[in-house]
Amino acid sequence: MKCTVIGGCGFLGRHLVEDLLEKGYEVNVFDMKTTFENDKVKFFTGNLCLKQDLLPSFEGVDVVFHCASPPPSSNNKDLFYRVNYEGTKNVVATCKAAGVRKLVLTSSASVIYEGVDIKNGTEDLPYAYRPIDYYTETKALQETVVLEANNPADDFYTAAIRPHGIFGPRDPQLVPITVETAKAGKMKFMIGDGNNLVDFTYVKNVVHGHILAAQKLGKGSSVCGKAYHITNDEPIPFWTFMSRILVGLDYDPPKYHIPYYLIYYIAMLVQLIGYILSPFVSIQSTFTPMRVALAGTYHYYSCERAKKEMGYKPLISLSEGIQLTVEHFSHLRNKKSGS
Ligand code: NAD
């Protein structure tokens, strides 16, 4: 099997590349940048929005994994639309031009989340009417593009994997940002009662879901044209997870509770003030009601469909994943703790 991983130099993409090589796949990587070297990989550099950039990397390829996206932290609406929506349309068109038969997209479970509790949410739930941010809105758009492109008559098969809260070695966001926040003394408080369950998914399990989907796609398969939640299947209170990472790296866990609605309405007020002042001054605040909701609501998802239809089962437990992650980030350990 020959495959191309778009975004193969990113956090998830690189783990996917490593596991595909281990399984004997021939692997091309297509990305805007090159972040690692590997003699077994053929690297292509370019922009996925451009057909002439993508096409050479799809030559003779059976399956394309599309796991590229601008980072959610980017505030560039135009970029999200161009890359996630129009770029994904280009990925589909280029697959067809190159004769690629299978396309697996990395979507996100957040496409159905609106900032209110979701408990064991299934793929049957509709896309969020009010998505939490523009990044998520364009993730839903790109998922639609990919799933609607599934067409057995053309011998073209697609599926979307919806992970949630990916963590693991080399993660550029979750652990480094949590540690930075702790160092700045801003990790003393937890939003709400601390009981809200959330999915955090170890990166190798997310990779496993992608590879299973690629293996299952094909004529007559029930996997075609569908989205699949891929989680660790062990929802954990949001603040317990954060605390386990922090304690693992010798930082104090958050101790004090702030009532959820108090902090939510303060964030709304901050947003309103930003809006009123926007003709005069641009205020980019990360303290938004949606960020508060992400930390204070339940949002965990059922992966029953992936279990039944793809034979998915997490390979690494949550505890093992946390341990491997903490070990990887030992260079971020709290030097002041004395241990
Ligand atoms: P990442 O930022 O580490 O990797 C994304 C890669 O895409 C980068 O290497 C980047 O250079 C590349 N890229 C971006 N725009 C490109 C373009 N125009 N052309 C070519 N390459 C481009 O992100 P990640 O955390 O590995 O996320 C991978 C995928 O998983 C994304 O689609 C993301 O939306 C999805 N996802 C991530 C999480 C998470 O918790 N990290 C959760 C749910 C879904």
Tab-separated table of C-alpha atoms and ligand atoms in Angstrom:
chain	number	residue	atom	x	y	z
A	1	MET	CA	0.000	0.000	0.000
A	2	LYS	CA	1.262	3.416	-0.948
A	3	CYS	CA	-0.111	6.441	0.883
A	4	THR	CA	0.291	10.179	1.284
A	5	VAL	CA	-0.082	11.949	4.611
A	6	ILE	CA	-1.053	15.603	4.153
A	7	GLY	CA	0.124	17.427	7.267
A	8	GLY	CA	2.581	14.576	7.919
A	9	CYS	CA	5.009	16.951	9.619
A	10	GLY	CA	2.472	17.986	12.266
A	11	PHE	CA	1.868	16.409	15.678
A	12	LEU	CA	-0.699	13.789	14.652
A	13	GLY	CA	0.605	13.442	11.089
A	14	ARG	CA	4.109	12.465	12.146
A	15	HIS	CA	2.838	9.800	14.544
A	16	LEU	CA	0.653	8.480	11.721
A	17	VAL	CA	3.654	8.378	9.370
A	18	GLU	CA	5.696	6.413	11.912
A	19	ASP	CA	2.974	3.798	12.449
A	20	LEU	CA	2.261	3.458	8.725
A	21	LEU	CA	5.960	2.770	8.091
A	22	GLU	CA	5.934	0.191	10.871
A	23	LYS	CA	2.992	-1.530	9.166
A	24	GLY	CA	4.885	-1.696	5.871
A	25	TYR	CA	3.214	1.154	3.984
A	26	GLU	CA	5.188	3.185	1.472
A	27	VAL	CA	4.732	6.755	2.739
A	28	ASN	CA	4.779	10.195	1.106
A	29	VAL	CA	4.500	13.275	3.296
A	30	PHE	CA	2.975	16.469	1.971
A	31	ASP	CA	3.301	19.549	4.183
A	32	MET	CA	4.122	23.241	4.100
A	33	LYS	CA	7.260	22.561	6.102
A	34	THR	CA	9.613	19.670	6.874
A	35	THR	CA	10.136	19.030	10.577
A	36	PHE	CA	11.969	15.697	10.593
A	37	GLU	CA	14.077	13.420	8.438
A	38	ASN	CA	13.427	9.800	7.562
A	39	ASP	CA	15.104	7.920	4.720
A	40	LYS	CA	12.025	5.777	4.169
A	41	VAL	CA	9.730	8.778	3.591
A	42	LYS	CA	9.416	10.835	0.437
A	43	PHE	CA	8.793	14.488	1.390
A	44	PHE	CA	6.833	16.954	-0.728
A	45	THR	CA	6.597	20.597	0.289
A	46	GLY	CA	3.723	22.843	-0.770
A	47	ASN	CA	0.310	24.278	-0.086
A	48	LEU	CA	-2.604	21.829	-0.124
A	49	CYS	CA	-4.774	24.533	-1.708
A	50	LEU	CA	-2.746	24.251	-4.928
A	51	LYS	CA	-3.374	21.318	-7.250
A	52	GLN	CA	0.028	21.659	-8.935
A	53	ASP	CA	1.683	21.345	-5.497
A	54	LEU	CA	-0.347	18.319	-4.399
A	55	LEU	CA	-0.487	16.268	-7.590
A	56	PRO	CA	3.117	14.934	-7.645
A	57	SER	CA	2.693	13.593	-4.080
A	58	PHE	CA	-0.411	11.566	-5.100
A	59	GLU	CA	1.202	9.678	-7.975
A	60	GLY	CA	0.612	5.910	-7.694
A	61	VAL	CA	-0.963	6.365	-4.250
A	62	ASP	CA	-3.846	4.147	-2.965
A	63	VAL	CA	-4.845	6.143	0.090
A	64	VAL	CA	-4.548	9.762	1.173
A	65	PHE	CA	-4.729	10.801	4.840
A	66	HIS	CA	-5.640	14.465	5.187
A	67	CYS	CA	-4.609	15.715	8.629
A	68	ALA	CA	-3.516	19.259	7.881
A	69	SER	CA	-5.195	22.358	9.261
A	70	PRO	CA	-4.141	25.809	10.442
A	71	PRO	CA	-3.868	25.722	14.264
A	72	PRO	CA	-7.126	26.482	16.143
A	73	SER	CA	-5.290	29.322	17.918
A	74	SER	CA	-4.881	31.167	14.612
A	75	ASN	CA	-7.367	33.984	14.476
A	76	ASN	CA	-7.362	34.140	10.706
A	77	LYS	CA	-10.897	33.398	9.448
A	78	ASP	CA	-9.883	33.704	5.826
A	79	LEU	CA	-7.067	31.174	6.302
A	80	PHE	CA	-9.401	28.624	7.950
A	81	TYR	CA	-11.870	28.929	5.089
A	82	ARG	CA	-9.203	28.753	2.397
A	83	VAL	CA	-7.309	25.778	3.832
A	84	ASN	CA	-10.007	23.737	5.578
A	85	TYR	CA	-12.839	24.237	3.113
A	86	GLU	CA	-11.460	25.233	-0.286
A	87	GLY	CA	-8.200	23.353	0.272
A	88	THR	CA	-10.115	20.179	1.138
A	89	LYS	CA	-12.134	20.531	-2.065
A	90	ASN	CA	-8.790	20.683	-3.855
A	91	VAL	CA	-7.612	17.543	-2.031
A	92	VAL	CA	-10.717	15.674	-3.266
A	93	ALA	CA	-10.326	16.959	-6.847
A	94	THR	CA	-6.620	16.065	-6.871
A	95	CYS	CA	-7.354	12.569	-5.516
A	96	LYS	CA	-9.726	12.050	-8.438
A	97	ALA	CA	-7.251	13.478	-10.964
A	98	ALA	CA	-4.512	11.179	-9.660
A	99	GLY	CA	-6.705	8.056	-9.431
A	100	VAL	CA	-6.455	7.810	-5.614
A	101	ARG	CA	-9.247	5.499	-4.401
A	102	LYS	CA	-9.387	6.195	-0.666
A	103	LEU	CA	-9.384	9.390	1.385
A	104	VAL	CA	-9.375	9.530	5.202
A	105	LEU	CA	-9.929	12.955	6.761
A	106	THR	CA	-8.997	14.026	10.292
A	107	SER	CA	-12.077	15.916	11.377
A	108	SER	CA	-12.917	16.745	15.014
A	109	ALA	CA	-15.563	15.621	17.512
A	110	SER	CA	-16.086	19.324	18.230
A	111	VAL	CA	-18.091	19.696	15.002
A	112	ILE	CA	-21.180	18.748	17.051
A	113	TYR	CA	-20.311	20.746	20.205
A	114	GLU	CA	-21.979	24.091	20.936
A	115	GLY	CA	-20.613	24.916	24.376
A	116	VAL	CA	-23.306	22.981	26.258
A	117	ASP	CA	-23.019	19.511	27.795
A	118	ILE	CA	-22.622	16.519	25.463
A	119	LYS	CA	-22.630	13.162	27.239
A	120	ASN	CA	-21.662	10.103	25.229
A	121	GLY	CA	-22.562	11.976	22.010
A	122	THR	CA	-22.955	9.800	18.941
A	123	GLU	CA	-22.246	10.597	15.295
A	124	ASP	CA	-26.012	10.867	14.721
A	125	LEU	CA	-26.066	14.261	16.457
A	126	PRO	CA	-26.319	17.137	13.963
A	127	TYR	CA	-23.466	19.524	13.264
A	128	ALA	CA	-23.382	22.390	15.773
A	129	TYR	CA	-25.863	25.101	14.882
A	130	ARG	CA	-23.592	27.584	16.662
A	131	PRO	CA	-20.050	26.154	16.396
A	132	ILE	CA	-17.673	27.155	19.186
A	133	ASP	CA	-15.330	29.013	16.831
A	134	TYR	CA	-14.589	29.569	13.193
A	135	TYR	CA	-11.945	26.811	13.124
A	136	THR	CA	-14.621	24.284	14.154
A	137	GLU	CA	-17.111	25.723	11.671
A	138	THR	CA	-14.637	25.053	8.852
A	139	LYS	CA	-13.854	21.569	10.233
A	140	ALA	CA	-17.571	20.759	9.755
A	141	LEU	CA	-17.477	22.224	6.245
A	142	GLN	CA	-14.455	20.144	5.281
A	143	GLU	CA	-16.011	16.995	6.725
A	144	THR	CA	-19.086	17.537	4.548
A	145	VAL	CA	-16.884	17.975	1.474
A	146	VAL	CA	-15.080	14.699	2.156
A	147	LEU	CA	-18.112	12.586	3.093
A	148	GLU	CA	-20.175	13.837	0.156
A	149	ALA	CA	-17.325	12.959	-2.208
A	150	ASN	CA	-17.695	9.249	-1.359
A	151	ASN	CA	-18.834	7.676	-4.607
A	152	PRO	CA	-18.730	3.913	-5.224
A	153	ALA	CA	-19.706	4.491	-8.878
A	154	ASP	CA	-16.363	6.290	-9.302
A	155	ASP	CA	-14.554	3.741	-7.121
A	156	PHE	CA	-13.765	6.584	-4.682
A	157	TYR	CA	-14.244	5.957	-0.950
A	158	THR	CA	-14.002	8.365	1.961
A	159	ALA	CA	-14.347	8.479	5.747
A	160	ALA	CA	-13.782	11.057	8.488
A	161	ILE	CA	-12.159	10.406	11.849
A	162	ARG	CA	-13.320	12.679	14.664
A	163	PRO	CA	-10.774	12.683	17.492
A	164	HIS	CA	-11.091	14.729	20.646
A	165	GLY	CA	-8.369	16.270	22.830
A	166	ILE	CA	-5.359	14.568	21.274
A	167	PHE	CA	-2.365	14.347	23.580
A	168	GLY	CA	0.965	12.547	23.621
A	169	PRO	CA	4.682	12.966	22.993
A	170	ARG	CA	5.622	15.980	20.816
A	171	ASP	CA	2.192	17.595	21.302
A	172	PRO	CA	2.925	21.276	20.658
A	173	GLN	CA	-0.116	22.628	22.498
A	174	LEU	CA	-1.786	20.928	25.429
A	175	VAL	CA	1.151	20.114	27.729
A	176	PRO	CA	3.437	23.075	26.867
A	177	ILE	CA	0.573	25.582	27.267
A	178	THR	CA	-0.625	23.972	30.527
A	179	VAL	CA	2.916	24.149	31.947
A	180	GLU	CA	3.353	27.777	30.827
A	181	THR	CA	0.059	28.663	32.501
A	182	ALA	CA	1.126	26.888	35.704
A	183	LYS	CA	4.482	28.694	35.677
A	184	ALA	CA	2.628	32.006	35.350
A	185	GLY	CA	0.671	31.074	38.502
A	186	LYS	CA	-2.625	30.859	36.583
A	187	MET	CA	-3.391	27.199	37.274
A	188	LYS	CA	-4.737	27.623	40.794
A	189	PHE	CA	-8.423	27.663	39.892
A	190	MET	CA	-10.757	25.204	38.277
A	191	ILE	CA	-13.912	26.281	36.501
A	192	GLY	CA	-17.033	24.672	37.927
A	193	ASP	CA	-17.260	21.756	40.342
A	194	GLY	CA	-14.494	19.799	38.603
A	195	ASN	CA	-16.763	16.852	37.744
A	196	ASN	CA	-17.309	17.574	34.033
A	197	LEU	CA	-16.198	14.582	31.992
A	198	VAL	CA	-14.238	15.135	28.788
A	199	ASP	CA	-12.415	12.925	26.296
A	200	PHE	CA	-8.656	13.128	26.014
A	201	THR	CA	-7.303	10.758	23.404
A	202	TYR	CA	-3.788	9.385	23.256
A	203	VAL	CA	-2.282	10.156	19.863
A	204	LYS	CA	-1.479	6.515	18.971
A	205	ASN	CA	-5.155	5.590	19.407
A	206	VAL	CA	-6.135	8.347	16.997
A	207	VAL	CA	-3.559	6.998	14.529
A	208	HIS	CA	-4.990	3.498	14.982
A	209	GLY	CA	-8.478	4.786	14.055
A	210	HIS	CA	-7.123	6.358	10.862
A	211	ILE	CA	-5.336	3.203	9.749
A	212	LEU	CA	-8.369	1.011	10.470
A	213	ALA	CA	-10.550	3.360	8.406
A	214	ALA	CA	-8.123	3.166	5.472
A	215	GLN	CA	-8.073	-0.629	5.706
A	216	LYS	CA	-11.867	-0.875	5.828
A	217	LEU	CA	-12.665	1.567	3.012
A	218	GLY	CA	-13.607	-0.101	-0.269
A	219	LYS	CA	-16.446	-1.435	-2.362
A	220	GLY	CA	-19.474	-2.482	-0.271
A	221	SER	CA	-17.936	-1.466	3.063
A	222	SER	CA	-20.245	0.123	5.648
A	223	VAL	CA	-17.440	2.496	6.636
A	224	CYS	CA	-17.661	4.502	3.392
A	225	GLY	CA	-19.025	8.049	3.536
A	226	LYS	CA	-19.230	8.084	7.347
A	227	ALA	CA	-17.734	9.913	10.325
A	228	TYR	CA	-16.300	8.058	13.347
A	229	HIS	CA	-15.590	9.321	16.850
A	230	ILE	CA	-12.228	8.060	18.020
A	231	THR	CA	-11.569	8.487	21.726
A	232	ASN	CA	-9.781	6.689	24.537
A	233	ASP	CA	-13.216	5.470	25.644
A	234	GLU	CA	-12.327	6.573	29.178
A	235	PRO	CA	-13.893	10.008	29.753
A	236	ILE	CA	-12.199	11.786	32.641
A	237	PRO	CA	-13.057	14.993	34.547
A	238	PHE	CA	-11.341	17.824	32.660
A	239	TRP	CA	-9.577	19.140	35.767
A	240	THR	CA	-8.494	15.659	36.893
A	241	PHE	CA	-6.705	15.176	33.573
A	242	MET	CA	-5.022	18.587	33.862
A	243	SER	CA	-4.040	17.824	37.436
A	244	ARG	CA	-2.504	14.474	36.487
A	245	ILE	CA	-0.334	16.152	33.859
A	246	LEU	CA	0.648	18.941	36.272
A	247	VAL	CA	1.377	16.649	39.213
A	248	GLY	CA	3.305	14.315	36.872
A	249	LEU	CA	5.574	17.272	36.085
A	250	ASP	CA	5.799	18.419	39.739
A	251	TYR	CA	3.478	21.425	39.489
A	252	ASP	CA	0.663	22.055	41.944
A	253	PRO	CA	-2.776	21.059	40.655
A	254	PRO	CA	-5.606	23.613	40.724
A	255	LYS	CA	-7.203	23.749	44.169
A	256	TYR	CA	-9.924	26.379	44.186
A	257	HIS	CA	-13.289	26.259	42.424
A	258	ILE	CA	-14.861	29.219	40.632
A	259	PRO	CA	-18.603	28.885	39.914
A	260	TYR	CA	-19.060	28.089	36.228
A	261	TYR	CA	-21.684	30.730	35.437
A	262	LEU	CA	-19.806	33.481	37.284
A	263	ILE	CA	-16.722	33.028	35.092
A	264	TYR	CA	-18.824	32.422	31.979
A	265	TYR	CA	-20.672	35.738	32.366
A	266	ILE	CA	-17.441	37.610	33.131
A	267	ALA	CA	-16.018	36.201	29.866
A	268	MET	CA	-19.176	37.372	28.075
A	269	LEU	CA	-18.732	40.840	29.558
A	270	VAL	CA	-15.089	40.950	28.428
A	271	GLN	CA	-16.214	39.924	24.953
A	272	LEU	CA	-18.908	42.604	24.911
A	273	ILE	CA	-16.434	45.290	25.968
A	274	GLY	CA	-14.073	44.115	23.196
A	275	TYR	CA	-16.933	44.380	20.704
A	276	ILE	CA	-17.942	47.901	21.846
A	277	LEU	CA	-14.330	49.109	21.650
A	278	SER	CA	-13.602	47.331	18.349
A	279	PRO	CA	-14.009	50.474	16.143
A	280	PHE	CA	-11.219	52.111	18.205
A	281	VAL	CA	-8.938	49.326	19.377
A	282	SER	CA	-8.535	45.629	18.516
A	283	ILE	CA	-8.550	43.402	21.628
A	284	GLN	CA	-7.634	39.752	21.040
A	285	SER	CA	-8.560	37.914	24.235
A	286	THR	CA	-8.257	34.169	24.788
A	287	PHE	CA	-10.648	34.545	27.732
A	288	THR	CA	-13.847	33.826	25.795
A	289	PRO	CA	-17.128	32.186	26.891
A	290	MET	CA	-16.343	29.244	24.601
A	291	ARG	CA	-12.945	28.672	26.231
A	292	VAL	CA	-14.704	28.705	29.589
A	293	ALA	CA	-17.257	26.213	28.272
A	294	LEU	CA	-14.521	23.882	27.009
A	295	ALA	CA	-13.071	23.689	30.516
A	296	GLY	CA	-16.353	23.639	32.435
A	297	THR	CA	-18.870	21.528	30.482
A	298	TYR	CA	-19.218	17.827	29.788
A	299	HIS	CA	-18.113	16.892	26.292
A	300	TYR	CA	-17.428	13.257	25.737
A	301	TYR	CA	-18.338	11.080	22.796
A	302	SER	CA	-19.345	7.514	22.100
A	303	CYS	CA	-16.950	5.514	19.918
A	304	GLU	CA	-19.354	2.532	19.667
A	305	ARG	CA	-19.718	3.003	15.906
A	306	ALA	CA	-15.954	2.729	15.388
A	307	LYS	CA	-15.861	-0.341	17.644
A	308	LYS	CA	-18.681	-2.100	15.806
A	309	GLU	CA	-17.881	-1.152	12.222
A	310	MET	CA	-14.087	-0.843	12.224
A	311	GLY	CA	-13.129	-3.143	15.093
A	312	TYR	CA	-11.623	-0.154	16.917
A	313	LYS	CA	-10.335	-0.542	20.453
A	314	PRO	CA	-7.936	1.907	22.118
A	315	LEU	CA	-4.417	0.447	22.106
A	316	ILE	CA	-3.075	2.590	24.941
A	317	SER	CA	-5.026	3.242	28.137
A	318	LEU	CA	-5.435	6.769	29.471
A	319	SER	CA	-3.098	6.124	32.429
A	320	GLU	CA	-0.423	4.667	30.172
A	321	GLY	CA	-0.847	7.593	27.753
A	322	ILE	CA	-0.483	10.146	30.544
A	323	GLN	CA	2.632	8.387	31.818
A	324	LEU	CA	4.244	8.268	28.348
A	325	THR	CA	3.391	11.934	27.823
A	326	VAL	CA	4.783	13.067	31.167
A	327	GLU	CA	7.976	11.088	30.504
A	328	HIS	CA	8.352	12.738	27.103
A	329	PHE	CA	7.948	16.224	28.573
A	330	SER	CA	10.384	15.645	31.461
A	331	HIS	CA	12.364	18.705	30.255
A	332	LEU	CA	9.351	20.825	31.335
A	333	ARG	CA	9.445	19.454	34.890
A	334	ASN	CA	9.141	22.037	37.682
A	335	LYS	CA	12.699	22.819	38.747
A	336	LYS	CA	11.484	24.704	41.836
A	337	SER	CA	9.750	21.660	43.310
A	338	GLY	CA	12.988	20.204	44.659
A	339	SER	CA	12.248	16.669	43.385
B	1	NAD	P1	-0.495	20.388	13.726
B	1	NAD	O1	-0.602	21.885	13.637
B	1	NAD	O2	0.554	19.824	14.596
B	1	NAD	O3	-0.298	19.791	12.262
B	1	NAD	C1	-0.935	20.307	11.139
B	1	NAD	C2	0.038	20.248	9.957
B	1	NAD	O4	-0.664	20.746	8.800
B	1	NAD	C3	1.284	21.131	10.147
B	1	NAD	O5	2.454	20.375	9.944
B	1	NAD	C4	1.126	22.205	9.086
B	1	NAD	O6	2.364	22.638	8.515
B	1	NAD	C5	0.269	21.504	8.034
B	1	NAD	N1	-0.479	22.452	7.198
B	1	NAD	C6	-1.284	23.452	7.618
B	1	NAD	N2	-1.763	24.139	6.561
B	1	NAD	C7	-1.250	23.538	5.445
B	1	NAD	C8	-1.358	23.812	4.045
B	1	NAD	N3	-2.082	24.826	3.577
B	1	NAD	N4	-0.688	23.011	3.191
B	1	NAD	C9	0.076	21.986	3.656
B	1	NAD	N5	0.217	21.690	4.965
B	1	NAD	C10	-0.428	22.474	5.841
B	1	NAD	O7	-1.954	19.886	14.131
B	1	NAD	P2	-2.393	18.499	14.814
B	1	NAD	O8	-2.692	18.770	16.243
B	1	NAD	O9	-1.455	17.418	14.440
B	1	NAD	O10	-3.806	18.266	14.113
B	1	NAD	C11	-3.936	17.403	13.002
B	1	NAD	C12	-5.384	17.348	12.583
B	1	NAD	O11	-6.176	16.866	13.664
B	1	NAD	C13	-5.990	18.696	12.187
B	1	NAD	O12	-6.845	18.512	11.088
B	1	NAD	C14	-6.805	19.092	13.395
B	1	NAD	O13	-7.898	19.915	13.028
B	1	NAD	C15	-7.279	17.724	13.872
B	1	NAD	N6	-7.645	17.661	15.307
B	1	NAD	C16	-6.690	17.916	16.255
B	1	NAD	C17	-7.023	17.807	17.601
B	1	NAD	C18	-5.972	18.045	18.692
B	1	NAD	O14	-6.330	17.946	19.870
B	1	NAD	N7	-4.721	18.335	18.348
B	1	NAD	C19	-8.320	17.457	17.979
B	1	NAD	C20	-9.256	17.197	16.985
B	1	NAD	C21	-8.902	17.302	15.647
